[in-house]
Amino acid sequence: MLIVGADALTPRAMTTPRNALQQRLLNDPTTPVPQVQLLSNGHYHVMLTAAGSGYSRCGELALTRWRDDAVRDHLGSFCYVRDVDSGALWSATHQPMPSRAKRYLADFSDGRACFTRHDNYIEVRTEVAVAASADVEVRRVRVTNHPGVLRTIALTSYAEVVLAPPATDAAHPAFNKLFVETEIDRSRQAILCRHRADRPGAAVPTMFHLLTSPQPLAAPPDYETDRLGFIGRGRSSADPQGPRSGLTGSAGPVLDPIVAIDCAVVLEPGQSAWLDWVTGIAPTPTACLALMDRFRRSEQ
């Protein structure tokens, strides 16, 4: 289990395995029996396959949608990568755009999961951690520009929001989606998702999805919380419209809630940049804002 605190989210803490003896290196993300990694602090849980799919759960609640589907294996929290100049689009892990990378590696060590792939002379490294003292996960994406030319690289996160027990979502997904409301907080570079109470006085669990970056971005981030607006008609997560045409910024009682934050970085030849997508949950909206601000401060 990778266990980090809010004050330990540094490049060194996110890239040093705590126990190399338990390391598994996987070059093939399409093994007949999926290879998985479980990360947990005892209450917040993340499961990842070698292809990058998986789930995020807190107690009995599923934050993101996932199905046990050995054929498609296409659900989870993902990051899309786009070369702004050429228009080339791929994913930071094998899923959800299952194309063969020039080089691909899933590195499962004690307490962390790391994915590295090389495409179009760009190296993308994604490292996943779970906080020790909070219901929070961090996905750090580091992009390195290898060719001798200036590149602008856009990165777009994506996950389908549930905020209900997995069995409830599997039995009545369309009904469950009606209870989720989304809000964009541009001042915090974040998206908030709330599950409306089904009775007076019931708890309102609130999830956040936050972008932080130590280096300047090419432009302010864009946001999307409606799946149709992100995927587009007649498309799927393997060929989404949003990362190509831009995100619409829709929010509120959307029909099919997601979280997606898009940003871009400009890289000189040989330069690297990293960004963190932080996802967490709290029992109330007020507690969620406090938790989000705690992790924002740790990045500054």
mmCIF file of C-alpha atoms in Angstrom:
data_model
loop_
_atom_site.group_PDB
_atom_site.id
_atom_site.type_symbol
_atom_site.label_atom_id
_atom_site.label_comp_id
_atom_site.label_asym_id
_atom_site.label_seq_id
_atom_site.Cartn_x
_atom_site.Cartn_y
_atom_site.Cartn_z
ATOM 1 C CA MET A 1 0.000 0.000 0.000
ATOM 2 C CA LEU A 2 1.319 3.417 -0.888
ATOM 3 C CA ILE A 3 0.644 5.687 2.074
ATOM 4 C CA VAL A 4 1.552 9.355 1.863
ATOM 5 C CA GLY A 5 0.495 12.410 3.821
ATOM 6 C CA ALA A 6 -0.530 15.803 2.541
ATOM 7 C CA ASP A 7 2.925 17.071 3.461
ATOM 8 C CA ALA A 8 4.658 14.247 1.588
ATOM 9 C CA LEU A 9 3.442 14.930 -1.946
ATOM 10 C CA THR A 10 6.830 15.881 -3.307
ATOM 11 C CA PRO A 11 8.554 14.623 -6.458
ATOM 12 C CA ARG A 12 10.912 12.549 -4.312
ATOM 13 C CA ALA A 13 8.111 11.025 -2.236
ATOM 14 C CA MET A 14 6.115 10.188 -5.342
ATOM 15 C CA THR A 15 8.948 8.501 -7.234
ATOM 16 C CA THR A 16 10.822 6.433 -4.646
ATOM 17 C CA PRO A 17 9.557 2.881 -4.024
ATOM 18 C CA ARG A 18 9.280 2.040 -0.342
ATOM 19 C CA ASN A 19 10.069 -1.632 -0.850
ATOM 20 C CA ALA A 20 11.669 -2.654 -4.139
ATOM 21 C CA LEU A 21 11.544 -6.329 -3.077
ATOM 22 C CA GLN A 22 7.817 -6.415 -3.852
ATOM 23 C CA GLN A 23 8.195 -4.827 -7.265
ATOM 24 C CA ARG A 24 6.417 -6.256 -10.323
ATOM 25 C CA LEU A 25 7.387 -5.000 -13.791
ATOM 26 C CA LEU A 26 4.801 -5.667 -16.508
ATOM 27 C CA ASN A 27 5.457 -4.856 -20.169
ATOM 28 C CA ASP A 28 2.269 -6.469 -21.474
ATOM 29 C CA PRO A 29 -0.987 -4.769 -20.379
ATOM 30 C CA THR A 30 -3.144 -7.430 -22.078
ATOM 31 C CA THR A 31 -2.336 -10.584 -20.109
ATOM 32 C CA PRO A 32 -5.099 -13.261 -20.120
ATOM 33 C CA VAL A 33 -5.406 -12.925 -16.339
ATOM 34 C CA PRO A 34 -5.337 -9.215 -15.397
ATOM 35 C CA GLN A 35 -2.464 -8.150 -13.169
ATOM 36 C CA VAL A 36 -3.696 -5.730 -10.502
ATOM 37 C CA GLN A 37 -2.386 -3.467 -7.771
ATOM 38 C CA LEU A 38 -4.355 -2.483 -4.659
ATOM 39 C CA LEU A 39 -3.585 0.774 -2.839
ATOM 40 C CA SER A 40 -5.300 1.640 0.433
ATOM 41 C CA ASN A 41 -5.044 3.481 3.729
ATOM 42 C CA GLY A 42 -7.628 1.182 5.308
ATOM 43 C CA HIS A 43 -10.648 3.268 4.290
ATOM 44 C CA TYR A 44 -9.930 4.693 0.831
ATOM 45 C CA HIS A 45 -9.101 2.108 -1.821
ATOM 46 C CA VAL A 46 -7.737 2.232 -5.366
ATOM 47 C CA MET A 47 -7.471 -0.790 -7.662
ATOM 48 C CA LEU A 48 -5.464 -0.605 -10.879
ATOM 49 C CA THR A 49 -4.805 -3.114 -13.641
ATOM 50 C CA ALA A 50 -1.660 -3.180 -15.750
ATOM 51 C CA ALA A 51 -3.713 -1.521 -18.501
ATOM 52 C CA GLY A 52 -4.538 1.439 -16.232
ATOM 53 C CA SER A 53 -8.214 0.675 -15.617
ATOM 54 C CA GLY A 54 -9.665 0.234 -12.137
ATOM 55 C CA TYR A 55 -11.724 1.872 -9.415
ATOM 56 C CA SER A 56 -11.618 4.349 -6.533
ATOM 57 C CA ARG A 57 -13.756 3.546 -3.486
ATOM 58 C CA CYS A 58 -14.205 4.935 0.003
ATOM 59 C CA GLY A 59 -15.807 2.608 2.498
ATOM 60 C CA GLU A 60 -18.971 1.311 0.823
ATOM 61 C CA LEU A 61 -19.088 4.111 -1.772
ATOM 62 C CA ALA A 62 -17.752 3.867 -5.302
ATOM 63 C CA LEU A 63 -16.348 7.213 -6.411
ATOM 64 C CA THR A 64 -15.744 6.115 -9.997
ATOM 65 C CA ARG A 65 -17.461 3.580 -12.241
ATOM 66 C CA TRP A 66 -15.892 0.180 -12.872
ATOM 67 C CA ARG A 67 -17.120 -3.201 -14.072
ATOM 68 C CA ASP A 68 -15.411 -6.581 -13.906
ATOM 69 C CA ASP A 69 -15.105 -6.930 -17.685
ATOM 70 C CA ALA A 70 -12.134 -9.006 -18.836
ATOM 71 C CA VAL A 71 -12.937 -8.320 -22.500
ATOM 72 C CA ARG A 72 -13.159 -4.522 -22.599
ATOM 73 C CA ASP A 73 -11.444 -3.490 -19.335
ATOM 74 C CA HIS A 74 -12.203 0.141 -20.225
ATOM 75 C CA LEU A 75 -13.442 1.846 -17.037
ATOM 76 C CA GLY A 76 -11.441 3.822 -14.498
ATOM 77 C CA SER A 77 -9.692 7.155 -13.989
ATOM 78 C CA PHE A 78 -7.655 8.085 -17.037
ATOM 79 C CA CYS A 79 -5.518 10.788 -18.600
ATOM 80 C CA TYR A 80 -5.501 11.665 -22.305
ATOM 81 C CA VAL A 81 -2.399 13.141 -23.935
ATOM 82 C CA ARG A 82 -2.509 15.318 -27.049
ATOM 83 C CA ASP A 83 0.247 16.882 -29.122
ATOM 84 C CA VAL A 84 -1.329 20.255 -29.856
ATOM 85 C CA ASP A 85 0.762 20.853 -32.980
ATOM 86 C CA SER A 86 0.227 17.486 -34.700
ATOM 87 C CA GLY A 87 -3.184 16.678 -33.215
ATOM 88 C CA ALA A 88 -2.060 13.177 -32.177
ATOM 89 C CA LEU A 89 -4.102 11.835 -29.252
ATOM 90 C CA TRP A 90 -3.352 8.867 -27.002
ATOM 91 C CA SER A 91 -3.819 7.848 -23.364
ATOM 92 C CA ALA A 92 -1.250 7.875 -20.576
ATOM 93 C CA THR A 93 -1.985 4.187 -19.923
ATOM 94 C CA HIS A 94 -2.962 1.366 -22.278
ATOM 95 C CA GLN A 95 -6.620 2.031 -21.541
ATOM 96 C CA PRO A 96 -8.868 3.699 -22.561
ATOM 97 C CA MET A 97 -7.206 4.099 -26.007
ATOM 98 C CA PRO A 98 -5.652 0.642 -26.415
ATOM 99 C CA SER A 99 -2.964 1.320 -28.997
ATOM 100 C CA ARG A 100 0.470 -0.275 -28.906
ATOM 101 C CA ALA A 101 3.064 2.084 -27.447
ATOM 102 C CA LYS A 102 6.678 2.167 -28.575
ATOM 103 C CA ARG A 103 7.547 1.227 -24.971
ATOM 104 C CA TYR A 104 5.155 0.465 -22.112
ATOM 105 C CA LEU A 105 5.757 -0.473 -18.490
ATOM 106 C CA ALA A 106 3.481 -0.968 -15.493
ATOM 107 C CA ASP A 107 5.540 -0.871 -12.299
ATOM 108 C CA PHE A 108 3.727 -2.244 -9.240
ATOM 109 C CA SER A 109 5.766 -1.850 -6.056
ATOM 110 C CA ASP A 110 4.875 -1.962 -2.388
ATOM 111 C CA GLY A 111 2.409 0.880 -1.992
ATOM 112 C CA ARG A 112 2.402 2.466 -5.427
ATOM 113 C CA ALA A 113 1.529 1.996 -9.078
ATOM 114 C CA CYS A 114 3.489 3.613 -11.880
ATOM 115 C CA PHE A 115 2.848 3.539 -15.637
ATOM 116 C CA THR A 116 5.372 4.691 -18.231
ATOM 117 C CA ARG A 117 4.825 4.809 -21.974
ATOM 118 C CA HIS A 118 6.629 6.334 -24.962
ATOM 119 C CA ASP A 119 4.633 7.607 -27.954
ATOM 120 C CA ASN A 120 5.438 10.220 -30.593
ATOM 121 C CA TYR A 121 8.794 11.009 -28.918
ATOM 122 C CA ILE A 122 6.955 11.923 -25.714
ATOM 123 C CA GLU A 123 7.426 10.021 -22.464
ATOM 124 C CA VAL A 124 4.469 10.040 -20.053
ATOM 125 C CA ARG A 125 4.887 8.683 -16.536
ATOM 126 C CA THR A 126 1.832 8.312 -14.269
ATOM 127 C CA GLU A 127 2.256 7.543 -10.578
ATOM 128 C CA VAL A 128 -0.650 6.787 -8.243
ATOM 129 C CA ALA A 129 -0.650 7.167 -4.455
ATOM 130 C CA VAL A 130 -3.169 7.092 -1.604
ATOM 131 C CA ALA A 131 -2.855 9.529 1.297
ATOM 132 C CA ALA A 132 -2.225 8.078 4.746
ATOM 133 C CA SER A 133 -4.467 10.328 6.799
ATOM 134 C CA ALA A 134 -7.248 11.355 4.404
ATOM 135 C CA ASP A 135 -9.658 9.882 1.864
ATOM 136 C CA VAL A 136 -7.581 11.141 -1.042
ATOM 137 C CA GLU A 137 -5.634 9.767 -3.998
ATOM 138 C CA VAL A 138 -3.010 11.548 -6.080
ATOM 139 C CA ARG A 139 -2.216 10.810 -9.713
ATOM 140 C CA ARG A 140 0.990 12.512 -10.741
ATOM 141 C CA VAL A 141 1.624 12.767 -14.480
ATOM 142 C CA ARG A 142 5.114 13.694 -15.676
ATOM 143 C CA VAL A 143 5.616 14.525 -19.357
ATOM 144 C CA THR A 144 9.059 14.639 -21.002
ATOM 145 C CA ASN A 145 9.734 16.096 -24.444
ATOM 146 C CA HIS A 146 12.501 14.051 -26.099
ATOM 147 C CA PRO A 147 12.825 15.494 -29.638
ATOM 148 C CA GLY A 148 14.777 18.651 -30.391
ATOM 149 C CA VAL A 149 11.716 20.841 -30.978
ATOM 150 C CA LEU A 150 9.388 22.887 -28.799
ATOM 151 C CA ARG A 151 6.170 20.963 -28.019
ATOM 152 C CA THR A 152 2.826 21.962 -26.510
ATOM 153 C CA ILE A 153 1.236 18.970 -24.788
ATOM 154 C CA ALA A 154 -2.366 18.939 -23.565
ATOM 155 C CA LEU A 155 -3.386 16.619 -20.725
ATOM 156 C CA THR A 156 -7.010 15.768 -19.913
ATOM 157 C CA SER A 157 -8.240 13.751 -16.937
ATOM 158 C CA TYR A 158 -11.423 11.677 -17.160
ATOM 159 C CA ALA A 159 -13.513 9.511 -14.819
ATOM 160 C CA GLU A 160 -17.194 8.579 -14.555
ATOM 161 C CA VAL A 161 -18.701 9.581 -11.191
ATOM 162 C CA VAL A 162 -20.855 7.211 -9.097
ATOM 163 C CA LEU A 163 -21.004 8.261 -5.395
ATOM 164 C CA ALA A 164 -23.064 5.198 -4.485
ATOM 165 C CA PRO A 165 -22.427 1.574 -3.504
ATOM 166 C CA PRO A 166 -21.125 -0.405 -6.512
ATOM 167 C CA ALA A 167 -24.099 -2.801 -6.411
ATOM 168 C CA THR A 168 -26.546 0.117 -6.500
ATOM 169 C CA ASP A 169 -24.840 1.611 -9.535
ATOM 170 C CA ALA A 170 -24.663 -1.750 -11.313
ATOM 171 C CA ALA A 171 -28.372 -2.429 -10.721
ATOM 172 C CA HIS A 172 -29.741 1.032 -11.602
ATOM 173 C CA PRO A 173 -26.999 3.195 -13.180
ATOM 174 C CA ALA A 174 -29.360 5.610 -14.948
ATOM 175 C CA PHE A 175 -31.401 6.167 -11.779
ATOM 176 C CA ASN A 176 -28.320 6.702 -9.623
ATOM 177 C CA LYS A 177 -26.968 9.343 -12.017
ATOM 178 C CA LEU A 178 -30.037 11.506 -11.341
ATOM 179 C CA PHE A 179 -28.862 12.124 -7.768
ATOM 180 C CA VAL A 180 -25.395 13.482 -8.614
ATOM 181 C CA GLU A 181 -24.838 17.224 -9.026
ATOM 182 C CA THR A 182 -21.598 18.803 -10.203
ATOM 183 C CA GLU A 183 -20.004 22.202 -9.651
ATOM 184 C CA ILE A 184 -16.909 23.790 -11.184
ATOM 185 C CA ASP A 185 -14.699 25.811 -8.817
ATOM 186 C CA ARG A 186 -12.329 27.655 -11.128
ATOM 187 C CA SER A 187 -10.609 29.511 -8.293
ATOM 188 C CA ARG A 188 -9.421 26.164 -6.925
ATOM 189 C CA GLN A 189 -9.007 24.481 -10.336
ATOM 190 C CA ALA A 190 -11.428 21.823 -9.144
ATOM 191 C CA ILE A 191 -14.717 20.032 -9.730
ATOM 192 C CA LEU A 192 -17.093 19.171 -6.874
ATOM 193 C CA CYS A 193 -19.637 16.334 -7.085
ATOM 194 C CA ARG A 194 -22.428 15.834 -4.552
ATOM 195 C CA HIS A 195 -24.884 12.999 -4.117
ATOM 196 C CA ARG A 196 -28.192 14.634 -3.241
ATOM 197 C CA ALA A 197 -29.799 13.399 -0.031
ATOM 198 C CA ASP A 198 -32.676 10.970 -0.584
ATOM 199 C CA ARG A 199 -34.310 11.941 2.727
ATOM 200 C CA PRO A 200 -34.241 14.965 5.076
ATOM 201 C CA GLY A 201 -31.189 15.085 7.288
ATOM 202 C CA ALA A 202 -29.235 12.495 5.324
ATOM 203 C CA ALA A 203 -25.528 12.997 4.722
ATOM 204 C CA VAL A 204 -24.395 14.651 1.491
ATOM 205 C CA PRO A 205 -21.080 12.982 0.577
ATOM 206 C CA THR A 206 -19.042 15.316 -1.611
ATOM 207 C CA MET A 207 -16.224 14.358 -3.948
ATOM 208 C CA PHE A 208 -13.600 16.669 -5.406
ATOM 209 C CA HIS A 209 -11.295 16.390 -8.411
ATOM 210 C CA LEU A 210 -8.481 18.939 -8.329
ATOM 211 C CA LEU A 211 -5.608 19.957 -10.609
ATOM 212 C CA THR A 212 -2.361 21.320 -9.189
ATOM 213 C CA SER A 213 0.839 22.230 -10.988
ATOM 214 C CA PRO A 214 4.141 23.741 -9.793
ATOM 215 C CA GLN A 215 4.875 25.242 -13.210
ATOM 216 C CA PRO A 216 2.867 27.720 -15.295
ATOM 217 C CA LEU A 217 0.242 26.291 -17.625
ATOM 218 C CA ALA A 218 -0.091 27.372 -21.243
ATOM 219 C CA ALA A 219 -3.649 28.584 -20.519
ATOM 220 C CA PRO A 220 -6.227 28.348 -17.722
ATOM 221 C CA PRO A 221 -7.679 24.826 -17.363
ATOM 222 C CA ASP A 222 -10.963 23.806 -18.984
ATOM 223 C CA TYR A 223 -13.592 21.609 -17.345
ATOM 224 C CA GLU A 224 -16.338 19.135 -18.206
ATOM 225 C CA THR A 225 -18.841 17.234 -16.042
ATOM 226 C CA ASP A 226 -21.231 15.842 -18.684
ATOM 227 C CA ARG A 227 -20.206 12.563 -20.315
ATOM 228 C CA LEU A 228 -21.989 13.261 -23.604
ATOM 229 C CA GLY A 229 -20.234 16.618 -23.862
ATOM 230 C CA PHE A 230 -16.885 14.902 -23.335
ATOM 231 C CA ILE A 231 -17.288 11.720 -25.392
ATOM 232 C CA GLY A 232 -19.493 13.081 -28.194
ATOM 233 C CA ARG A 233 -22.296 11.330 -30.054
ATOM 234 C CA GLY A 234 -21.502 7.930 -31.534
ATOM 235 C CA ARG A 235 -18.104 7.811 -29.817
ATOM 236 C CA SER A 236 -16.579 6.078 -26.820
ATOM 237 C CA SER A 237 -13.802 6.690 -24.321
ATOM 238 C CA ALA A 238 -11.466 5.083 -26.887
ATOM 239 C CA ASP A 239 -12.137 7.991 -29.279
ATOM 240 C CA PRO A 240 -13.504 10.976 -27.313
ATOM 241 C CA GLN A 241 -14.319 14.331 -28.849
ATOM 242 C CA GLY A 242 -13.595 16.502 -25.800
ATOM 243 C CA PRO A 243 -9.779 16.350 -25.737
ATOM 244 C CA ARG A 244 -9.737 17.318 -29.418
ATOM 245 C CA SER A 245 -12.381 20.050 -29.617
ATOM 246 C CA GLY A 246 -12.225 21.413 -26.068
ATOM 247 C CA LEU A 247 -14.354 21.023 -22.958
ATOM 248 C CA THR A 248 -17.680 22.818 -22.649
ATOM 249 C CA GLY A 249 -17.667 23.693 -18.942
ATOM 250 C CA SER A 250 -21.114 22.213 -18.321
ATOM 251 C CA ALA A 251 -22.099 21.606 -14.692
ATOM 252 C CA GLY A 252 -25.126 21.099 -12.467
ATOM 253 C CA PRO A 253 -27.656 18.224 -12.566
ATOM 254 C CA VAL A 254 -26.129 16.645 -15.684
ATOM 255 C CA LEU A 255 -27.586 13.382 -17.002
ATOM 256 C CA ASP A 256 -24.334 11.389 -16.933
ATOM 257 C CA PRO A 257 -21.793 12.913 -14.518
ATOM 258 C CA ILE A 258 -18.045 12.782 -15.034
ATOM 259 C CA VAL A 259 -15.006 14.757 -13.940
ATOM 260 C CA ALA A 260 -12.594 16.026 -16.590
ATOM 261 C CA ILE A 261 -9.979 18.786 -16.352
ATOM 262 C CA ASP A 262 -7.918 19.800 -19.378
ATOM 263 C CA CYS A 263 -4.671 21.783 -19.334
ATOM 264 C CA ALA A 264 -1.573 22.256 -21.485
ATOM 265 C CA VAL A 265 2.151 22.716 -20.871
ATOM 266 C CA VAL A 266 4.853 24.036 -23.195
ATOM 267 C CA LEU A 267 8.039 21.957 -23.168
ATOM 268 C CA GLU A 268 11.456 22.878 -24.485
ATOM 269 C CA PRO A 269 13.564 20.063 -25.988
ATOM 270 C CA GLY A 270 14.498 17.658 -23.198
ATOM 271 C CA GLN A 271 12.279 19.438 -20.658
ATOM 272 C CA SER A 272 9.867 17.720 -18.261
ATOM 273 C CA ALA A 273 6.789 18.976 -16.432
ATOM 274 C CA TRP A 274 4.537 17.313 -13.895
ATOM 275 C CA LEU A 275 0.972 17.856 -12.745
ATOM 276 C CA ASP A 276 -1.153 16.291 -10.019
ATOM 277 C CA TRP A 277 -4.793 15.310 -10.297
ATOM 278 C CA VAL A 278 -6.048 14.908 -6.724
ATOM 279 C CA THR A 279 -9.342 13.119 -6.041
ATOM 280 C CA GLY A 280 -10.963 12.770 -2.635
ATOM 281 C CA ILE A 281 -14.211 12.633 -0.705
ATOM 282 C CA ALA A 282 -15.636 14.007 2.542
ATOM 283 C CA PRO A 283 -18.961 13.481 4.356
ATOM 284 C CA THR A 284 -20.190 17.071 3.828
ATOM 285 C CA PRO A 285 -19.589 19.893 1.308
ATOM 286 C CA THR A 286 -17.905 22.020 4.001
ATOM 287 C CA ALA A 287 -15.549 19.215 4.981
ATOM 288 C CA CYS A 288 -14.796 18.607 1.311
ATOM 289 C CA LEU A 289 -13.694 22.217 0.771
ATOM 290 C CA ALA A 290 -11.456 22.045 3.841
ATOM 291 C CA LEU A 291 -9.880 18.785 2.658
ATOM 292 C CA MET A 292 -9.362 20.167 -0.826
ATOM 293 C CA ASP A 293 -7.680 23.320 0.491
ATOM 294 C CA ARG A 294 -5.415 21.229 2.703
ATOM 295 C CA PHE A 295 -4.049 19.369 -0.299
ATOM 296 C CA ARG A 296 -3.853 22.511 -2.422
ATOM 297 C CA ARG A 297 -1.625 24.135 0.204
ATOM 298 C CA SER A 298 0.626 21.075 0.296
ATOM 299 C CA GLU A 299 1.367 21.607 -3.413
ATOM 300 C CA GLN A 300 2.270 25.288 -3.112
#
